[in-house]
mmCIF file of C-alpha atoms in Angstrom:
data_model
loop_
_atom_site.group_PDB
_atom_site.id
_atom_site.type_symbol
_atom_site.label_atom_id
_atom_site.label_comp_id
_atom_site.label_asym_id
_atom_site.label_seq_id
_atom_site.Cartn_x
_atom_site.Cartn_y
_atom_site.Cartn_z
ATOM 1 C CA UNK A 12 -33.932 -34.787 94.588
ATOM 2 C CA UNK A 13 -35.534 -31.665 93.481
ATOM 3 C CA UNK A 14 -34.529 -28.022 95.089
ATOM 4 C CA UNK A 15 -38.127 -27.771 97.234
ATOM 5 C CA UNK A 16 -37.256 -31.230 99.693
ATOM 6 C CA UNK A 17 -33.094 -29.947 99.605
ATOM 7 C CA UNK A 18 -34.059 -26.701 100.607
ATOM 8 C CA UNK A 19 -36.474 -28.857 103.662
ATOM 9 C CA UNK A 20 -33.652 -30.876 104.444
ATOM 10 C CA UNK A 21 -31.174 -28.296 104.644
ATOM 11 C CA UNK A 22 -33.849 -25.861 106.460
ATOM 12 C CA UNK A 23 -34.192 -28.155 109.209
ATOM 13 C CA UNK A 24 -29.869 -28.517 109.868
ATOM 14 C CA UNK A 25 -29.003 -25.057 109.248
ATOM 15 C CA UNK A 26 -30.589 -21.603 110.392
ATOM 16 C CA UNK A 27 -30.203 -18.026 110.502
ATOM 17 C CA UNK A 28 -26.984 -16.175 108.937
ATOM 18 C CA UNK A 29 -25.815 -19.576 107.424
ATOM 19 C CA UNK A 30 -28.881 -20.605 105.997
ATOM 20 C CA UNK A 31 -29.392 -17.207 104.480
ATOM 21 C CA UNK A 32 -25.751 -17.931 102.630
ATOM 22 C CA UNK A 33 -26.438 -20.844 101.258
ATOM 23 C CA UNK A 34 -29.422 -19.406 99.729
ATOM 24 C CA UNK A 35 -27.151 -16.909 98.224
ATOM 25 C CA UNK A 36 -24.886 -19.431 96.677
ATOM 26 C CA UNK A 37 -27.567 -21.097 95.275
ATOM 27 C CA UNK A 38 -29.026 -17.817 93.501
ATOM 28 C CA UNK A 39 -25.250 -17.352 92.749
ATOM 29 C CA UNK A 40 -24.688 -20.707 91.396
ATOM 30 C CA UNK A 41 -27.329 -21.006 89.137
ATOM 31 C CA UNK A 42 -26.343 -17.847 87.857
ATOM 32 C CA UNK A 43 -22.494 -18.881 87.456
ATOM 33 C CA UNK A 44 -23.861 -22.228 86.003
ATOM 34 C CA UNK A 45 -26.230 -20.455 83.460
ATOM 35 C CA UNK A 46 -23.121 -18.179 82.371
ATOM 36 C CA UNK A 47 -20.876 -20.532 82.140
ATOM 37 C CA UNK A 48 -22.595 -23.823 80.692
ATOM 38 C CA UNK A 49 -22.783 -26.541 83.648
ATOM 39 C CA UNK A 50 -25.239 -28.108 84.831
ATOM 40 C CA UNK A 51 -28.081 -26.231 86.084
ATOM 41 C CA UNK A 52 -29.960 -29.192 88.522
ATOM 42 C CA UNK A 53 -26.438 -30.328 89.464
ATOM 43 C CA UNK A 54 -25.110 -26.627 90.726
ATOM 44 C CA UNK A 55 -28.557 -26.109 92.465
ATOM 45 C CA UNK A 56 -28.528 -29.516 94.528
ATOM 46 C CA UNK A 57 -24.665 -29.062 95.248
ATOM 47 C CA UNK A 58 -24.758 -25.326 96.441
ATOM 48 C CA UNK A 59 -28.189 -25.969 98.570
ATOM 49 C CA UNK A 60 -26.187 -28.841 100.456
ATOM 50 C CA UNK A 61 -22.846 -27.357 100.455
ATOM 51 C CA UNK A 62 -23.045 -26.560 103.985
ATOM 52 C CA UNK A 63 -24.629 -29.145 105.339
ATOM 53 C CA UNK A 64 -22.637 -30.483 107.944
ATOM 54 C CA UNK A 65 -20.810 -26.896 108.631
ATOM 55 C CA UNK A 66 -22.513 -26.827 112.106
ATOM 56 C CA UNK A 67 -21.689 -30.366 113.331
ATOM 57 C CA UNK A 68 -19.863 -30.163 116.078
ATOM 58 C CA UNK A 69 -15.904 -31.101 115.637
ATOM 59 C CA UNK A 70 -16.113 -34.164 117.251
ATOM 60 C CA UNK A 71 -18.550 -35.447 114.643
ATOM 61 C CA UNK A 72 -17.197 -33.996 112.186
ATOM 62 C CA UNK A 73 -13.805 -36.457 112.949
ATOM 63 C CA UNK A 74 -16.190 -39.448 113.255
ATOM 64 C CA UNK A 75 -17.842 -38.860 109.610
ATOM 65 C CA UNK A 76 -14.535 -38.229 107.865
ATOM 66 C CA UNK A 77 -12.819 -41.257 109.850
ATOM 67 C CA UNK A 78 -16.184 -43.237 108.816
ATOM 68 C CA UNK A 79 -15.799 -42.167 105.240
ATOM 69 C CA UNK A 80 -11.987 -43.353 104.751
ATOM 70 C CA UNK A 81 -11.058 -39.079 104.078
ATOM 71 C CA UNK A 82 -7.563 -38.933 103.617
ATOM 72 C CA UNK A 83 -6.041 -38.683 107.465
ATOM 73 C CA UNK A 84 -4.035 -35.849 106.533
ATOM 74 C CA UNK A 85 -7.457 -33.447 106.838
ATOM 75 C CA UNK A 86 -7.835 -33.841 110.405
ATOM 76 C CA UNK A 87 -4.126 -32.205 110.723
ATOM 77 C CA UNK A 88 -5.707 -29.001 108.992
ATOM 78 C CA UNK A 89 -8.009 -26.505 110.450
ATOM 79 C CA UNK A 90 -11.394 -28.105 111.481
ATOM 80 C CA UNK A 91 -13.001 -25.368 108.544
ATOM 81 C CA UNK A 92 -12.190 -27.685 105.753
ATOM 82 C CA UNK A 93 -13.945 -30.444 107.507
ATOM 83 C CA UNK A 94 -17.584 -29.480 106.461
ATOM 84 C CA UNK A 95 -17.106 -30.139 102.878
ATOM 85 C CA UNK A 96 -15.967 -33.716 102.618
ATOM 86 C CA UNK A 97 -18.033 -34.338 105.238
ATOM 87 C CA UNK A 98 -21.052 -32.934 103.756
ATOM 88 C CA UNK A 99 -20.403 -35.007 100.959
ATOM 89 C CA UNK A 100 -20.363 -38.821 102.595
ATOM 90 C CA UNK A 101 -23.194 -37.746 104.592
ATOM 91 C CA UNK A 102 -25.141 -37.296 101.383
ATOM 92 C CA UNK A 103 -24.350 -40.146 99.780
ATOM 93 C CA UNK A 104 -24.879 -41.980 103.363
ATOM 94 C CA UNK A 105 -28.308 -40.930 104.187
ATOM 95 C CA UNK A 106 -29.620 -39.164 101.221
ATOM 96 C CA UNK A 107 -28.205 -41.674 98.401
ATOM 97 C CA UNK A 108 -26.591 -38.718 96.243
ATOM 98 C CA UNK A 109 -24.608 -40.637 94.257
ATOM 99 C CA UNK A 110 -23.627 -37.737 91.276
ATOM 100 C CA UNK A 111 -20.388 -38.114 91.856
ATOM 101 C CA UNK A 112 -19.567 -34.431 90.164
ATOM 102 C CA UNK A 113 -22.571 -33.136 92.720
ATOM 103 C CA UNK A 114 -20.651 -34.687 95.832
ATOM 104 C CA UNK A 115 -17.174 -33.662 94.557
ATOM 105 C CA UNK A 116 -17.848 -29.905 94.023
ATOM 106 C CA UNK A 117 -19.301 -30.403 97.772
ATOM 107 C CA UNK A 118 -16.287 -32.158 98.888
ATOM 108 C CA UNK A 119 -13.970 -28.958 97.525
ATOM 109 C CA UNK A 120 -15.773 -25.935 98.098
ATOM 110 C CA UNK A 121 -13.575 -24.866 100.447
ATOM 111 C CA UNK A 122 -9.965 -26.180 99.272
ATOM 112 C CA UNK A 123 -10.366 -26.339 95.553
ATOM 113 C CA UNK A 124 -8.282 -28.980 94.189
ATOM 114 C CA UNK A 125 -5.743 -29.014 90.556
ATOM 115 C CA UNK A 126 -7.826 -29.609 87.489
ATOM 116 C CA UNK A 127 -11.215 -28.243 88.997
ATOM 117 C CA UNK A 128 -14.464 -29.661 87.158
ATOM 118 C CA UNK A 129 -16.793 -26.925 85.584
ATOM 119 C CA UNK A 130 -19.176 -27.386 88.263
ATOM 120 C CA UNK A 131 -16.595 -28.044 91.270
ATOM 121 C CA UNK A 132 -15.475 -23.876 89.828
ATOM 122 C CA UNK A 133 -19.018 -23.267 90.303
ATOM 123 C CA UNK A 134 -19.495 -24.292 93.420
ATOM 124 C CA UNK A 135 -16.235 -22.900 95.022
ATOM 125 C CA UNK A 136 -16.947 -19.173 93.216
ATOM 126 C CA UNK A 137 -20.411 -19.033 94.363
ATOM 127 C CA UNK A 138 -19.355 -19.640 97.579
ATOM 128 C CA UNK A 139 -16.602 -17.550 97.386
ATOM 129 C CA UNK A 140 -19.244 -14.126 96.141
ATOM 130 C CA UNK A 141 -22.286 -15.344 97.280
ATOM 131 C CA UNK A 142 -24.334 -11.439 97.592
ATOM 132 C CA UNK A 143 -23.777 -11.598 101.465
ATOM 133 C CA UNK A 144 -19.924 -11.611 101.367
ATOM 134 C CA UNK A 145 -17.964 -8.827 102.139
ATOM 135 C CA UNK A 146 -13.948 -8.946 102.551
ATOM 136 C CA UNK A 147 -11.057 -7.554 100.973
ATOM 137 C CA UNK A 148 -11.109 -8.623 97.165
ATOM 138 C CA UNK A 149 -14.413 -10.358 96.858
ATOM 139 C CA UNK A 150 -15.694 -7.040 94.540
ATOM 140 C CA UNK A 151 -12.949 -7.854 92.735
ATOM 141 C CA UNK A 152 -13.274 -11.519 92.393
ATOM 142 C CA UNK A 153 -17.431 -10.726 91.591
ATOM 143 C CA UNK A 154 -15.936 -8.400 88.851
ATOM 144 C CA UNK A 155 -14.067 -11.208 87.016
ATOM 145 C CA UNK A 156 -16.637 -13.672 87.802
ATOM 146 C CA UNK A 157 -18.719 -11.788 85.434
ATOM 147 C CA UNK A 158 -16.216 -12.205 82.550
ATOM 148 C CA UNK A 159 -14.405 -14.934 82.837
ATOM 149 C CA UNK A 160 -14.879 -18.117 85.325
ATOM 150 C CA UNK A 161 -11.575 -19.254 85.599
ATOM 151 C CA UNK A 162 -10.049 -15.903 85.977
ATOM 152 C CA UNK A 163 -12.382 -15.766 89.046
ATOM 153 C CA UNK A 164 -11.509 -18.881 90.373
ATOM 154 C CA UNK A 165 -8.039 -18.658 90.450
ATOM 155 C CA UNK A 166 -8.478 -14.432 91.729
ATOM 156 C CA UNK A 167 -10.750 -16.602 94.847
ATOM 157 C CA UNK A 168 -7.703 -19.196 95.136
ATOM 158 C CA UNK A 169 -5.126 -16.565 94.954
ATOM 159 C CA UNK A 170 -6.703 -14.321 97.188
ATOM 160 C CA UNK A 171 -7.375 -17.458 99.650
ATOM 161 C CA UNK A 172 -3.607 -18.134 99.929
ATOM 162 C CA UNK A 173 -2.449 -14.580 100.735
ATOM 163 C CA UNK A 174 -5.498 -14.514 103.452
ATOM 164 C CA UNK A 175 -3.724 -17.815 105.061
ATOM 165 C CA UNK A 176 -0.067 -16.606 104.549
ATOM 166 C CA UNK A 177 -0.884 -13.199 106.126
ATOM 167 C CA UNK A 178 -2.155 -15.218 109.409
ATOM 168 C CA UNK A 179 0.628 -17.636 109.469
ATOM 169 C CA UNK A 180 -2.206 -20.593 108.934
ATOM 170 C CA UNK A 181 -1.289 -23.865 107.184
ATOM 171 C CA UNK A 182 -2.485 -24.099 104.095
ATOM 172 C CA UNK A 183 -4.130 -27.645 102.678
ATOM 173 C CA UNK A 184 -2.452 -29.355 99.725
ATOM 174 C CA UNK A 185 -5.151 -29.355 97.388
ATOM 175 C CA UNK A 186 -5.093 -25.410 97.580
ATOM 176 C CA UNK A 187 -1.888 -24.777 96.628
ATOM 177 C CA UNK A 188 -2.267 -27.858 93.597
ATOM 178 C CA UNK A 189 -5.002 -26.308 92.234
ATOM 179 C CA UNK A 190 -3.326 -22.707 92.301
ATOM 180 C CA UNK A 191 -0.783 -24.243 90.485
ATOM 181 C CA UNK A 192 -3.162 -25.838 88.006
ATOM 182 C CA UNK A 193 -4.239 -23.034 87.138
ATOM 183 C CA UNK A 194 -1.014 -21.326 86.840
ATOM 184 C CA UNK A 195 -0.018 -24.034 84.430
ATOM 185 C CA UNK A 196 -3.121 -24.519 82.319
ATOM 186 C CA UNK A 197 -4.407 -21.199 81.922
ATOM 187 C CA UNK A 198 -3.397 -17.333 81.100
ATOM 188 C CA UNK A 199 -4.154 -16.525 84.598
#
């Protein structure tokens, strides 16, 4: 699918404030995917439909992942992480996306996950930086993103963790594995 009939698709689900992020991950992902070596195509279709299903309502939400076969253990977690594996069935559903590395960096762009593909690190740190983003530590995190991916990655993950701790929120699985992959596989 190329980035004009995404960018239609998308249009048409998602509007205002949200729509004008995922244009920003998309400039940021290209960028990150330039930098870095991934795919260029890949990181464009993936960050355009990141978001996709972010404003279904809950209910549906439940129905897509329980249609899907998601791990049951998601629904037990904030409804947040919901989007992204969502997101991801739908697209192979009703759009036949069948890149699986495309519908896996969807899938995580909100939890991460240990041993993080190029482009799923793509994905998640555009996300994560994207130009309209403004918290404690995403300068930071734009900073290392400019030098080193990983470094970023695991500066977004780290950061991520200390957010949830600080608020008393549960904190998904796949976060805290793929904090610890990076802990174990790189200098970070």
């Amino acid at each position: 699918m190329d980035r004009e009939k995404a960018i239609e698709i998308v249009g048409k689900k998602i509007k205002g404030p949200r729509f004008q992020h995922t244009l920003g991950v998309v400039d940021t992902a290209i960028k990150l995917a330039e930098k870095y070596g991934a795919n260029r195509e890949q990181a464009e279709i993936a960050a355009i439909f990141h978001d996709y299903a972010k404003l279904l309502p809950i209910s549906e939400l439940k129905n897509i992942l329980k249609e899907g076969q998601e791990d049951d253990s998601l629904l037990l977690y904030h409804p947040e992480l919901w989007h992204g594996p969502a997101a991801a069935y739908i697209l192979k559903k009703e759009f036949s996306i069948e890149d699986e590395e495309i519908l896996n960096s969807i899938r995580f762009h909100t939890t991460g996950r240990s041993n993080m593909s190029l482009l799923e690190k793509v994905i998640y740190l555009a996300d994560y930086i994207e130009p309209g983003r403004s918290f404690p530590g995403v300068n930071e995190t734009r900073e290392l993103a400019e030098k080193d991916l990983d470094q970023a990655v695991f500066k977004a993950i780290s950061n991520t963790i200390s957010f949830l701790v600080e608020k008393k929120a549960a904190i998904y699985p796949d976060t805290f594995e793929a904090y610890n992959s990076f802990v174990f596989n790189t200098d970070s």
